[in-house]
Short mmCIF file of C-alpha atoms in Angstrom, two decimals:
data_model
loop_
_atom_site.label_atom_id
_atom_site.label_comp_id
_atom_site.label_asym_id
_atom_site.label_seq_id
_atom_site.Cartn_x
_atom_site.Cartn_y
_atom_site.Cartn_z
CA MET T 23 0.00 0.00 0.00
CA ASN T 24 2.84 2.39 0.81
CA ASN T 25 4.33 1.83 -2.64
CA ILE T 26 0.99 2.61 -4.28
CA LEU T 27 0.70 5.88 -2.35
CA LEU T 28 4.31 6.75 -3.18
CA ILE T 29 3.76 6.22 -6.90
CA ALA T 30 0.49 8.17 -6.66
CA GLU T 31 2.40 11.07 -5.10
CA LEU T 32 5.00 10.92 -7.87
CA SER T 33 2.18 10.93 -10.44
CA LEU T 34 0.69 14.03 -8.83
CA ARG T 35 4.01 15.81 -9.03
CA GLU T 36 4.50 14.69 -12.61
CA ALA T 37 1.06 15.95 -13.63
CA LEU T 38 1.78 19.34 -12.05
CA ARG T 39 5.13 19.57 -13.83
CA LYS T 40 3.73 18.91 -17.28
CA ARG T 41 3.47 22.03 -19.38
CA LEU T 42 0.42 20.57 -21.04
CA VAL T 43 -1.47 20.57 -17.75
CA LEU T 44 -0.30 24.10 -16.98
CA ILE T 45 -1.46 25.32 -20.37
CA LEU T 46 -4.81 23.58 -19.90
CA LEU T 47 -5.25 25.23 -16.49
CA VAL T 48 -4.54 28.68 -17.93
CA LEU T 49 -6.95 28.12 -20.80
CA THR T 50 -9.53 26.82 -18.32
CA ALA T 51 -9.29 29.98 -16.24
CA LEU T 52 -9.78 32.04 -19.40
CA PHE T 53 -12.76 29.86 -20.33
CA VAL T 54 -14.47 30.36 -16.96
CA GLY T 55 -13.93 34.10 -17.05
CA PHE T 56 -15.06 34.40 -20.65
CA TYR T 57 -18.14 32.22 -20.12
CA LEU T 58 -19.26 33.97 -16.95
CA TYR T 59 -18.81 37.33 -18.64
CA GLY T 60 -21.12 36.10 -21.40
CA ILE T 61 -23.65 35.01 -18.75
CA LEU T 62 -23.44 38.46 -17.18
CA ARG T 63 -24.14 40.19 -20.48
CA LEU T 64 -27.00 37.79 -21.20
CA GLN T 65 -28.60 38.40 -17.80
CA ASN T 66 -28.29 42.17 -18.14
CA ALA T 67 -29.98 42.02 -21.55
CA LEU T 68 -32.77 39.77 -20.29
CA ASP T 69 -33.39 41.94 -17.24
CA ALA T 70 -33.57 45.06 -19.40
CA ARG T 71 -36.08 43.47 -21.76
CA ALA T 72 -38.16 42.12 -18.89
CA LEU T 73 -38.30 45.51 -17.22
CA ASP T 74 -39.26 47.23 -20.49
CA ALA T 75 -42.07 44.72 -21.02
CA GLY T 76 -43.08 44.59 -17.37
CA LEU T 77 -42.98 40.80 -17.53
CA ASP T 78 -40.95 37.81 -16.37
CA TYR T 79 -39.01 39.63 -13.71
CA ASP T 80 -39.49 40.01 -10.00
CA PRO T 81 -36.41 41.03 -7.97
CA GLY T 82 -37.80 39.26 -4.92
CA ARG T 83 -38.52 35.95 -6.68
CA GLY T 84 -35.96 35.71 -9.45
CA ARG T 85 -36.39 35.07 -13.16
CA ARG T 86 -39.21 33.04 -14.61
CA GLY T 87 -40.49 31.80 -17.94
CA LEU T 88 -38.33 32.08 -21.03
CA THR T 89 -35.98 34.44 -19.23
CA GLY T 90 -35.15 31.78 -16.66
CA ALA T 91 -34.99 29.12 -19.39
CA SER T 92 -32.26 31.04 -21.20
CA VAL T 93 -30.14 31.22 -18.06
CA ALA T 94 -30.79 27.55 -17.24
CA PHE T 95 -29.77 26.39 -20.71
CA SER T 96 -26.64 28.53 -20.47
CA ALA T 97 -25.70 26.86 -17.17
CA ILE T 98 -26.33 23.40 -18.64
CA PHE T 99 -24.24 24.14 -21.73
CA GLY T 100 -21.49 25.48 -19.49
CA MET T 101 -21.44 22.23 -17.55
CA TYR T 102 -21.32 20.31 -20.83
CA LEU T 103 -18.15 22.22 -21.69
CA VAL T 104 -16.81 21.46 -18.22
CA TYR T 105 -17.39 17.76 -18.88
CA PHE T 106 -15.58 18.03 -22.20
CA LEU T 107 -12.63 19.82 -20.61
CA GLY T 108 -12.57 17.23 -17.84
CA SER T 109 -12.54 14.43 -20.41
CA LEU T 110 -9.72 16.18 -22.26
CA MET T 111 -7.78 16.54 -19.03
CA SER T 112 -8.35 12.88 -18.13
CA VAL T 113 -6.90 11.64 -21.40
CA LEU T 114 -4.05 14.10 -21.90
CA SER T 115 -2.76 13.93 -18.33
CA THR T 116 -2.92 10.12 -18.18
CA VAL T 117 -2.10 9.09 -21.73
CA GLY T 118 1.53 8.28 -20.93
CA ALA T 119 0.98 6.98 -17.40
CA VAL T 120 2.76 3.68 -18.14
CA SER T 121 3.78 3.81 -21.78
CA GLY T 122 5.64 7.09 -21.28
CA ASP T 123 7.94 5.53 -18.68
CA ILE T 124 8.47 2.50 -20.92
CA GLU T 125 9.37 4.63 -23.94
CA ASN T 126 11.74 6.78 -21.85
CA GLY T 127 13.44 3.76 -20.32
CA VAL T 128 12.43 4.76 -16.79
CA MET T 129 10.16 1.80 -16.12
CA GLN T 130 13.05 -0.69 -15.88
CA SER T 131 14.57 1.23 -12.99
CA ILE T 132 11.20 1.48 -11.22
CA ILE T 133 10.31 -2.21 -11.29
CA SER T 134 13.86 -3.26 -10.43
CA ARG T 135 13.12 -1.91 -6.95
CA PRO T 136 10.75 -3.65 -4.51
CA VAL T 137 7.75 -2.34 -6.42
CA SER T 138 5.40 -4.71 -8.21
CA ARG T 139 3.87 -3.98 -11.59
CA ALA T 140 0.41 -3.98 -10.02
CA GLN T 141 1.51 -1.27 -7.59
CA VAL T 142 2.85 0.81 -10.47
CA VAL T 143 -0.48 0.67 -12.33
CA LEU T 144 -2.62 1.27 -9.23
CA GLY T 145 -0.40 4.11 -8.06
CA ARG T 146 -0.48 5.76 -11.47
CA TRP T 147 -4.25 5.41 -11.64
CA LEU T 148 -4.77 6.79 -8.14
CA GLY T 149 -2.52 9.80 -8.68
CA PHE T 150 -4.00 10.84 -12.00
CA SER T 151 -7.56 10.14 -10.80
CA ILE T 152 -7.03 12.58 -7.93
CA VAL T 153 -5.72 15.22 -10.32
CA ASN T 154 -8.58 14.81 -12.76
CA VAL T 155 -11.35 14.62 -10.15
CA VAL T 156 -10.11 17.68 -8.26
CA TYR T 157 -9.77 19.61 -11.52
CA VAL T 158 -13.33 18.86 -12.66
CA ALA T 159 -14.81 19.41 -9.19
CA LEU T 160 -13.21 22.84 -8.87
CA LEU T 161 -14.15 23.80 -12.41
CA SER T 162 -17.77 22.71 -11.87
CA ALA T 163 -17.99 24.65 -8.61
CA ALA T 164 -16.52 27.77 -10.22
CA LEU T 165 -19.01 27.70 -13.07
CA LEU T 166 -22.15 26.85 -11.08
CA LEU T 167 -21.36 29.28 -8.26
CA GLY T 168 -20.48 31.96 -10.79
CA VAL T 169 -23.81 31.51 -12.57
CA ARG T 170 -25.61 31.67 -9.24
CA ALA T 171 -23.80 34.85 -8.19
CA ILE T 172 -24.62 36.55 -11.48
CA THR T 173 -28.16 35.37 -12.16
CA GLY T 174 -29.50 33.93 -8.93
CA PHE T 175 -30.19 30.65 -10.74
CA THR T 176 -29.40 27.46 -8.81
CA SER T 177 -29.64 24.05 -10.43
CA PRO T 178 -32.11 21.76 -8.60
CA GLN T 179 -29.57 19.04 -7.74
CA PRO T 180 -26.08 20.20 -8.75
CA LEU T 181 -24.25 17.76 -6.48
CA LEU T 182 -25.77 14.71 -8.19
CA ALA T 183 -24.93 16.18 -11.58
CA VAL T 184 -21.30 16.83 -10.63
CA LEU T 185 -20.94 13.33 -9.13
CA LEU T 186 -22.10 11.75 -12.40
CA VAL T 187 -19.63 13.89 -14.32
CA LEU T 188 -16.84 12.82 -11.95
CA LEU T 189 -17.79 9.18 -12.45
CA GLY T 190 -17.34 9.64 -16.19
CA VAL T 191 -13.95 11.25 -15.58
CA VAL T 192 -12.82 8.29 -13.45
CA LEU T 193 -13.93 5.86 -16.16
CA LEU T 194 -11.95 7.77 -18.80
CA THR T 195 -8.91 7.77 -16.53
CA SER T 196 -9.17 4.00 -16.08
CA LEU T 197 -9.53 3.43 -19.82
CA THR T 198 -6.51 5.63 -20.53
CA VAL T 199 -4.40 3.77 -17.98
CA LEU T 200 -5.42 0.46 -19.59
CA GLY T 201 -4.47 1.76 -23.02
CA SER T 202 -1.17 2.97 -21.63
CA THR T 203 -0.29 -0.59 -20.62
CA LEU T 204 -1.12 -1.95 -24.08
CA PHE T 205 -0.21 0.68 -26.68
CA THR T 206 2.18 3.53 -27.36
CA THR T 207 1.32 6.93 -25.97
CA LEU T 208 0.10 8.33 -29.29
CA SER T 209 -2.00 5.27 -30.15
CA ASN T 210 -3.50 5.27 -26.67
CA GLY T 211 -4.61 8.89 -26.90
CA ILE T 212 -6.21 8.37 -30.30
CA GLY T 213 -7.96 5.19 -29.16
CA VAL T 214 -9.51 6.71 -26.04
CA PHE T 215 -10.74 9.75 -27.95
CA VAL T 216 -12.35 7.43 -30.50
CA LEU T 217 -14.13 5.63 -27.66
CA TYR T 218 -15.27 8.97 -26.26
CA GLY T 219 -16.65 9.85 -29.68
CA LEU T 220 -18.41 6.49 -29.79
CA GLY T 221 -20.37 7.40 -26.68
CA PHE T 222 -21.38 10.75 -28.18
CA THR T 223 -22.40 9.03 -31.42
CA GLY T 224 -24.56 6.64 -29.43
CA GLY T 225 -26.50 9.57 -28.01
CA ILE T 226 -27.04 11.02 -31.50
CA LEU T 227 -28.22 7.68 -32.88
CA SER T 228 -30.65 7.18 -30.01
CA THR T 229 -32.13 10.64 -30.55
CA ILE T 230 -32.54 10.13 -34.29
CA GLY T 231 -34.01 6.68 -33.72
CA GLN T 232 -36.61 8.00 -31.28
CA LEU T 233 -37.64 10.88 -33.53
CA ALA T 234 -37.78 8.70 -36.64
CA ALA T 235 -39.36 5.74 -34.81
CA THR T 236 -36.48 3.49 -35.92
CA PRO T 237 -35.80 0.82 -33.28
CA THR T 238 -32.57 -0.29 -34.99
CA LEU T 239 -30.96 3.11 -34.45
CA VAL T 240 -32.13 3.17 -30.85
CA THR T 241 -30.62 -0.28 -30.29
CA LEU T 242 -27.32 0.78 -31.87
CA GLY T 243 -27.29 3.91 -29.75
CA ASN T 244 -27.94 1.94 -26.57
CA LEU T 245 -25.17 -0.49 -27.48
CA ALA T 246 -22.72 2.36 -28.01
CA ASN T 247 -23.74 3.91 -24.68
CA THR T 248 -23.13 0.57 -22.97
CA VAL T 249 -19.67 0.19 -24.48
CA MET T 250 -18.87 3.82 -23.65
CA PRO T 251 -21.35 5.24 -21.11
CA THR T 252 -19.78 8.70 -20.82
CA ASN T 253 -22.49 10.38 -22.90
CA ALA T 254 -25.27 8.53 -21.05
CA LEU T 255 -23.79 9.81 -17.78
CA TRP T 256 -23.89 13.35 -19.12
CA LEU T 257 -27.53 13.03 -20.15
CA GLY T 258 -28.32 11.86 -16.63
CA ALA T 259 -26.30 14.72 -15.14
CA SER T 260 -28.08 17.29 -17.32
CA TYR T 261 -31.44 16.12 -15.95
CA TYR T 262 -30.42 17.23 -12.44
CA LEU T 263 -29.30 20.63 -13.75
CA GLN T 264 -32.66 21.55 -15.28
CA SER T 265 -35.31 23.65 -13.62
CA PRO T 266 -38.88 22.26 -13.74
CA PHE T 267 -39.82 24.71 -16.49
CA VAL T 268 -36.86 23.72 -18.69
CA LEU T 269 -37.53 20.05 -18.00
CA GLU T 270 -41.10 20.44 -19.26
CA LEU T 271 -39.81 22.10 -22.43
CA ASN T 272 -37.49 19.15 -23.07
CA LYS T 273 -40.23 16.62 -22.46
CA LEU T 274 -42.49 18.44 -24.92
CA SER T 275 -39.70 18.23 -27.53
CA ARG T 276 -39.71 14.41 -27.10
CA GLY T 277 -35.97 14.20 -26.57
CA SER T 278 -35.06 16.00 -29.78
CA ASN T 279 -32.07 17.67 -28.09
CA PRO T 280 -29.21 15.12 -27.98
CA PHE T 281 -27.24 17.25 -25.51
CA VAL T 282 -29.83 17.27 -22.71
CA GLY T 283 -31.62 14.37 -21.02
CA SER T 284 -35.23 14.40 -19.93
CA ASP T 285 -35.06 11.36 -17.62
CA PRO T 286 -33.14 10.74 -14.37
CA VAL T 287 -30.15 8.45 -14.50
CA GLY T 288 -30.86 4.80 -13.76
CA ALA T 289 -29.13 2.99 -10.94
CA GLY T 290 -28.11 0.29 -13.40
CA LEU T 291 -26.10 2.78 -15.46
CA VAL T 292 -24.25 4.07 -12.40
CA LEU T 293 -23.46 0.56 -11.16
CA TRP T 294 -22.35 -0.56 -14.62
CA THR T 295 -20.05 2.43 -15.02
CA ALA T 296 -18.48 1.90 -11.60
CA PHE T 297 -18.01 -1.81 -12.32
CA TYR T 298 -16.65 -0.95 -15.79
CA ALA T 299 -14.03 1.40 -14.32
CA VAL T 300 -12.88 -1.23 -11.81
CA LEU T 301 -12.87 -3.97 -14.45
CA VAL T 302 -10.77 -1.87 -16.78
CA LEU T 303 -8.31 -1.15 -13.96
CA VAL T 304 -8.01 -4.88 -13.20
CA LEU T 305 -7.37 -5.56 -16.89
CA ALA T 306 -4.68 -2.87 -16.87
CA VAL T 307 -2.91 -4.63 -14.00
CA LEU T 308 -3.11 -8.01 -15.75
CA ALA T 309 -1.97 -6.57 -19.08
CA PHE T 310 1.06 -4.86 -17.56
CA ARG T 311 2.06 -8.01 -15.71
CA ARG T 312 2.30 -9.85 -19.04
CA ARG T 313 3.91 -7.04 -21.00
CA ASP T 314 7.46 -7.62 -22.13
CA LEU T 315 9.64 -4.62 -21.32
#
C-alpha cells in the first residue's frame, strides 16, 4: 500500500510539472472568465427586456419563464463544456501513465526496486484520478457558483450532476491507464478519444431513432452507450441541472435535443459504469504483468 501511495504522489508531481497541464489550467481559467462574462451580459440584456415589457421579472422571486430558461440552458451548456474539458484533461494527463515511462526507459529502474507492476499501475491510476477529479470538481464549482452569483439561478440538484460527471472522468482515466499498458502513448490517446466519440455518437443515434421511430438506431445507440457510457452519464447529469420549467420544455420536444436528457439516470447505469471502471483497472494490472519490457 505504501508503494501505491508513493507512486500516486510521484504521479501528482508529474502531472503538475507537465506544461500541457499548466497550459490547460490557464486556458480553463480564461474559459471560466469568458463564459461567466457572457452570462453576465446575457442576464443584463434579459433583465432590461423584462423591465421594459413589465414581464418575467421580480427582484424578490428571481427570473421566470423564457428568461429563466435562457439562463438555465446557459448553465447546462457550461457544464457540458466542463465535462468536455474534464474528459480532455483525463486523457491528456494520463495518456503516458505507463507507456511514457516504458518509452523513456524509466520503467526498468522502477520495477527493479521492490515495487510490483500492479503497484505501479494502481499508483499511477490513483494519482491521475485525484488530479482529474479535483480539476473537474473545482471547475464545476466555479461555473455553477459563478452563474448563481450573477443570475441567482441554482440548479435543482447540482451535487448529483457533478458526481455523475466525476464518475465519467474516473472511467476515462481507467480506460486511458489500460491503453497505456497496451499501446504507445500516441496510439493510446487516439484510441480513447475514438471511444469517447463512440459514446457521443450513441446519443445522436438514439435521438434520431426516437424521432424517426427506428428501433434499430435506438438499439445501436444503446449499445454504443453501454460500451462507452460517458455520454449517457452526461444526459443523466443534465437532468439534475434543469429547472422544472426547462424540463417540461425538453419533455415536450420528445428528446429532440441530444445534448440534454429528460429522464433521471438509472441505478443500473451508475453501477455498470463503476463496475466498468474497476474492471478496466483490473485488466490494466493483468496486461502490464504480461507485458514484455
